[in-house]
Coordinates of C-alpha atoms in Angstrom, one line a residue:
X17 CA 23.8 11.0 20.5
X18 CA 21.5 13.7 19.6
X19 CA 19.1 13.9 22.6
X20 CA 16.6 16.9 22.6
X21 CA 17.2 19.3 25.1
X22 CA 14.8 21.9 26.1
X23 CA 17.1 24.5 24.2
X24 CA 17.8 22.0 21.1
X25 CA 14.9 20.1 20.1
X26 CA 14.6 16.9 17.8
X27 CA 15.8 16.8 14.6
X28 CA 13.3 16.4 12.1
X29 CA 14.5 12.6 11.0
X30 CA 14.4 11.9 15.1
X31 CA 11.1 13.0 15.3
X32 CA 9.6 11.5 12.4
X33 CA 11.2 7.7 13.6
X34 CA 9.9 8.5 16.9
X35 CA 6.6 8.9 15.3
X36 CA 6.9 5.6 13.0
X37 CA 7.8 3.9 16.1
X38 CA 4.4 4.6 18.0
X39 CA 2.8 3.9 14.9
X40 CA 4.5 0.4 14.6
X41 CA 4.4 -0.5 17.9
X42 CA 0.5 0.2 18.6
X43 CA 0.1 -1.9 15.4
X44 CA 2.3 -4.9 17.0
X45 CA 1.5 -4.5 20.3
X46 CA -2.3 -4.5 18.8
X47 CA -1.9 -8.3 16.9
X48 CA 0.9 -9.7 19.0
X49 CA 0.1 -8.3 22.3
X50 CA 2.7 -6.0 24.3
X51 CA 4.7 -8.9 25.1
X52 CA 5.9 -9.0 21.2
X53 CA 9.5 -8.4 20.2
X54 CA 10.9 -4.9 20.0
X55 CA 13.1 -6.2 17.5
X56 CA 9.8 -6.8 15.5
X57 CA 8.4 -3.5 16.3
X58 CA 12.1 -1.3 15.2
X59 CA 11.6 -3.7 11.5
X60 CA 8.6 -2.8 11.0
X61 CA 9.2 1.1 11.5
X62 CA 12.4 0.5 9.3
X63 CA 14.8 1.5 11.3
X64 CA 17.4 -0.3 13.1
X65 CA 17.0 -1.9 17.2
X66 CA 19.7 0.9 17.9
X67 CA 16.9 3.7 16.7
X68 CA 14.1 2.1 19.0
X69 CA 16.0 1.6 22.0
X70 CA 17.4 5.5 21.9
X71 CA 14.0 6.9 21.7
X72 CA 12.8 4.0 24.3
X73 CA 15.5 2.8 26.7
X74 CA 13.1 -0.2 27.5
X75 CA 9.9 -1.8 27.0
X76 CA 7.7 0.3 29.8
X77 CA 9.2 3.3 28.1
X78 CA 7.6 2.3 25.1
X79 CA 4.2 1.2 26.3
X80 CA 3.7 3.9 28.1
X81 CA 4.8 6.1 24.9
X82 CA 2.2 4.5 23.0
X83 CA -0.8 4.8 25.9
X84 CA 0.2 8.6 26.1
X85 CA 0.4 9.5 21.9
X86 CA -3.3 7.2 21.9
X87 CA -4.8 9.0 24.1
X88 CA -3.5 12.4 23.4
X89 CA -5.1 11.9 20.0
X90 CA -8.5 11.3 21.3
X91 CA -8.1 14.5 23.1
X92 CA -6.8 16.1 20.5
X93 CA -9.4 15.1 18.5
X94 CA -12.3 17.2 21.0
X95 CA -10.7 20.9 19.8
X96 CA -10.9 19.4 16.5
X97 CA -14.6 18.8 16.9
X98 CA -15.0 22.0 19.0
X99 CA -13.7 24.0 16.0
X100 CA -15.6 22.0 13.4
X101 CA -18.9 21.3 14.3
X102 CA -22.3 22.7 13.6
X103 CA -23.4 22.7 17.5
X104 CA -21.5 21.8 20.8
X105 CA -24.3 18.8 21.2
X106 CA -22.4 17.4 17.8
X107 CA -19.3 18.0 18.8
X108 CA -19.9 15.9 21.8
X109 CA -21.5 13.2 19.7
X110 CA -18.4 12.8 17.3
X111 CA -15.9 12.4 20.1
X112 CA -17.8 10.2 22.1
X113 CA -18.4 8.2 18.9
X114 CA -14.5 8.3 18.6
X115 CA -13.8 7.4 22.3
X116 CA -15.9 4.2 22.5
X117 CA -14.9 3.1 19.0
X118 CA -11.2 3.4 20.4
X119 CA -12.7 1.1 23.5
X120 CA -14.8 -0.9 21.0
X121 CA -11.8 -1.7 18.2
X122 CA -8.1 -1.4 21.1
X123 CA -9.9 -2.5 24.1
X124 CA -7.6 -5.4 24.2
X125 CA -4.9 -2.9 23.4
X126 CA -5.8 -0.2 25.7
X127 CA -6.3 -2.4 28.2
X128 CA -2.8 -4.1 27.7
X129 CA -1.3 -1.3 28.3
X130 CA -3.1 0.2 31.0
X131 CA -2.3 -2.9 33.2
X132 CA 1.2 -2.0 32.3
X133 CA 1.3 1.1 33.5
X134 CA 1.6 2.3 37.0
X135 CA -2.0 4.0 38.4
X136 CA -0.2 6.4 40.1
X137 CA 2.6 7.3 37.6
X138 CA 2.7 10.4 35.5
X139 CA 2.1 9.3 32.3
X140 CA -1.9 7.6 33.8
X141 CA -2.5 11.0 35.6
X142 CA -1.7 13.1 32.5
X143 CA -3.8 10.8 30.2
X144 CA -6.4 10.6 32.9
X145 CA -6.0 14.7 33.3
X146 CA -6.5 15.3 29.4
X147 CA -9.4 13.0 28.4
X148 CA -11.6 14.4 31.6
X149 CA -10.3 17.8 30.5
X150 CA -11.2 17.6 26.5
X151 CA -14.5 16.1 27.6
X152 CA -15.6 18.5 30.1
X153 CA -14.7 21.1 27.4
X154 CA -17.1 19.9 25.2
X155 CA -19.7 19.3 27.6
X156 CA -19.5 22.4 29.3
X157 CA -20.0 24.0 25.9
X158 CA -22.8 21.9 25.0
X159 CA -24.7 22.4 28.7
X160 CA -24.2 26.0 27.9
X161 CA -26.5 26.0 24.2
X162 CA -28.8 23.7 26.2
X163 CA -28.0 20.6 24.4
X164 CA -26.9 18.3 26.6
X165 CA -28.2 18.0 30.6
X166 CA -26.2 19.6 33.3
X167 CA -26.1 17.4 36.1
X168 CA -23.3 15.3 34.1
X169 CA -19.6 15.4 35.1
X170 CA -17.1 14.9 32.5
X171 CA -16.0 11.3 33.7
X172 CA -19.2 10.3 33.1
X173 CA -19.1 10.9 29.1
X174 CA -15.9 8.7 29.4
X175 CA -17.7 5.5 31.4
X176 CA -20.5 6.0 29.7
X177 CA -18.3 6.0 26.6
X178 CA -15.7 2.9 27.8
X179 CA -18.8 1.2 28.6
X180 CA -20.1 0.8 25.6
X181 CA -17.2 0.0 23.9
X182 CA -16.7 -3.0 26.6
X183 CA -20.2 -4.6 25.7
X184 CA -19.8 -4.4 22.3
X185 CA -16.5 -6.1 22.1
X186 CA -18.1 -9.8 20.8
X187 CA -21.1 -7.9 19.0
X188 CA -19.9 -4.4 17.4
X189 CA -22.6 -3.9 15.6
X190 CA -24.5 -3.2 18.3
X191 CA -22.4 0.1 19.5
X192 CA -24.0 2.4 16.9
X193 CA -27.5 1.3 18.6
X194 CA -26.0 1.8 22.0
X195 CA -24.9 5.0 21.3
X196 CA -27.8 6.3 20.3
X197 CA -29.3 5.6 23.4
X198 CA -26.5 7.3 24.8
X199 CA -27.0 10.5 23.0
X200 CA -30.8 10.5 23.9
X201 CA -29.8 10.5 27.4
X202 CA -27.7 13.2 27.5
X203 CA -30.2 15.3 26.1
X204 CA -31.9 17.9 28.2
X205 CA -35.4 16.5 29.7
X206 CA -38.3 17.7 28.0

């Protein structure tokens, strides 16, 4: 077995199966629900059940893998906007944009597998830990140029955020509209 090690790390075909994996299995676990084979998930990825259950001894392993690569892309996805944006106040606008479109179109996903993981494990407080840090990143940049109020805290951009993306579930046209409204409110009072 070729198991990383913090002196060895994965192989480059490990890795990328690891990575076709998650992909597969947010897909699945997206249609079928988290209850859906593995078997199912490891065909889809092309690779054998052998592959899937090295990487992921079990199906929490697995859920919680695919929660954690989620949501490190969201937060991922705020330095992105940091770096590439004309203003802070946009950058906050594309990843909020981002985080209730992930609540709008995997809220039955996200949920899943937030019910499926413990509160008080690692894997929530680390996903917990980067999403309030990305955003307060932003903001804080953004409440600095005076585009965005100051008497926000970072959890607030993500209810505010998750909320929208909840209401919208049955009408998701309405989240564009919603979000607006959002992004008036953060701005600074005239």
């Amino acid at each position: 077995m070729d198991e990383p090690t913090p002196d060895r790390p994965m192989r480059a075909d490990a890795r990328r199966n690891r990575e076709r994996l998650l992909t597969c299995a947010r897909e699945v676990f997206g249609t079928d629900g988290i209850d859906a084979p593995l078997d199912e998930i490891a065909r889809r990825a092309g690779v054998g059940p052998g592959t899937l259950y090295r990487h992921f001894p079990n199906r929490d392993t697995l859920i919680e893998a695919v929660y954690r690569s989620s949501i490190e892309t969201l937060a991922g996805l705020a330095a992105e906007f940091e770096a590439d944006s004309d203003t802070p106040g946009q950058a906050v606008r594309r990843w909020l944009t981002e985080v209730s479109n992930f609540y709008l179109h995997q809220r039955s996903l996200a949920l899943a597998l937030k019910a499926a993981i413990d509160p008080t494990s690692e894997t929530f407080t680390l996903c917990r830990k980067l999403l309030v840090e990305a955003g307060g990143s932003l903001m804080n940049r953004a409440v600095a140029a005076g585009e965005i109020r100051d008497d926000l805290e970072p959890l607030d951009l993500l209810r505010l955020a998750n909320g929208i993306g909840a209401s919208c579930e049955h009408s998701p046209e309405s989240a564009d509209r919603l979000r607006s409204v959002m992004f008036e409110g953060l701005r600074v009072p005239a």
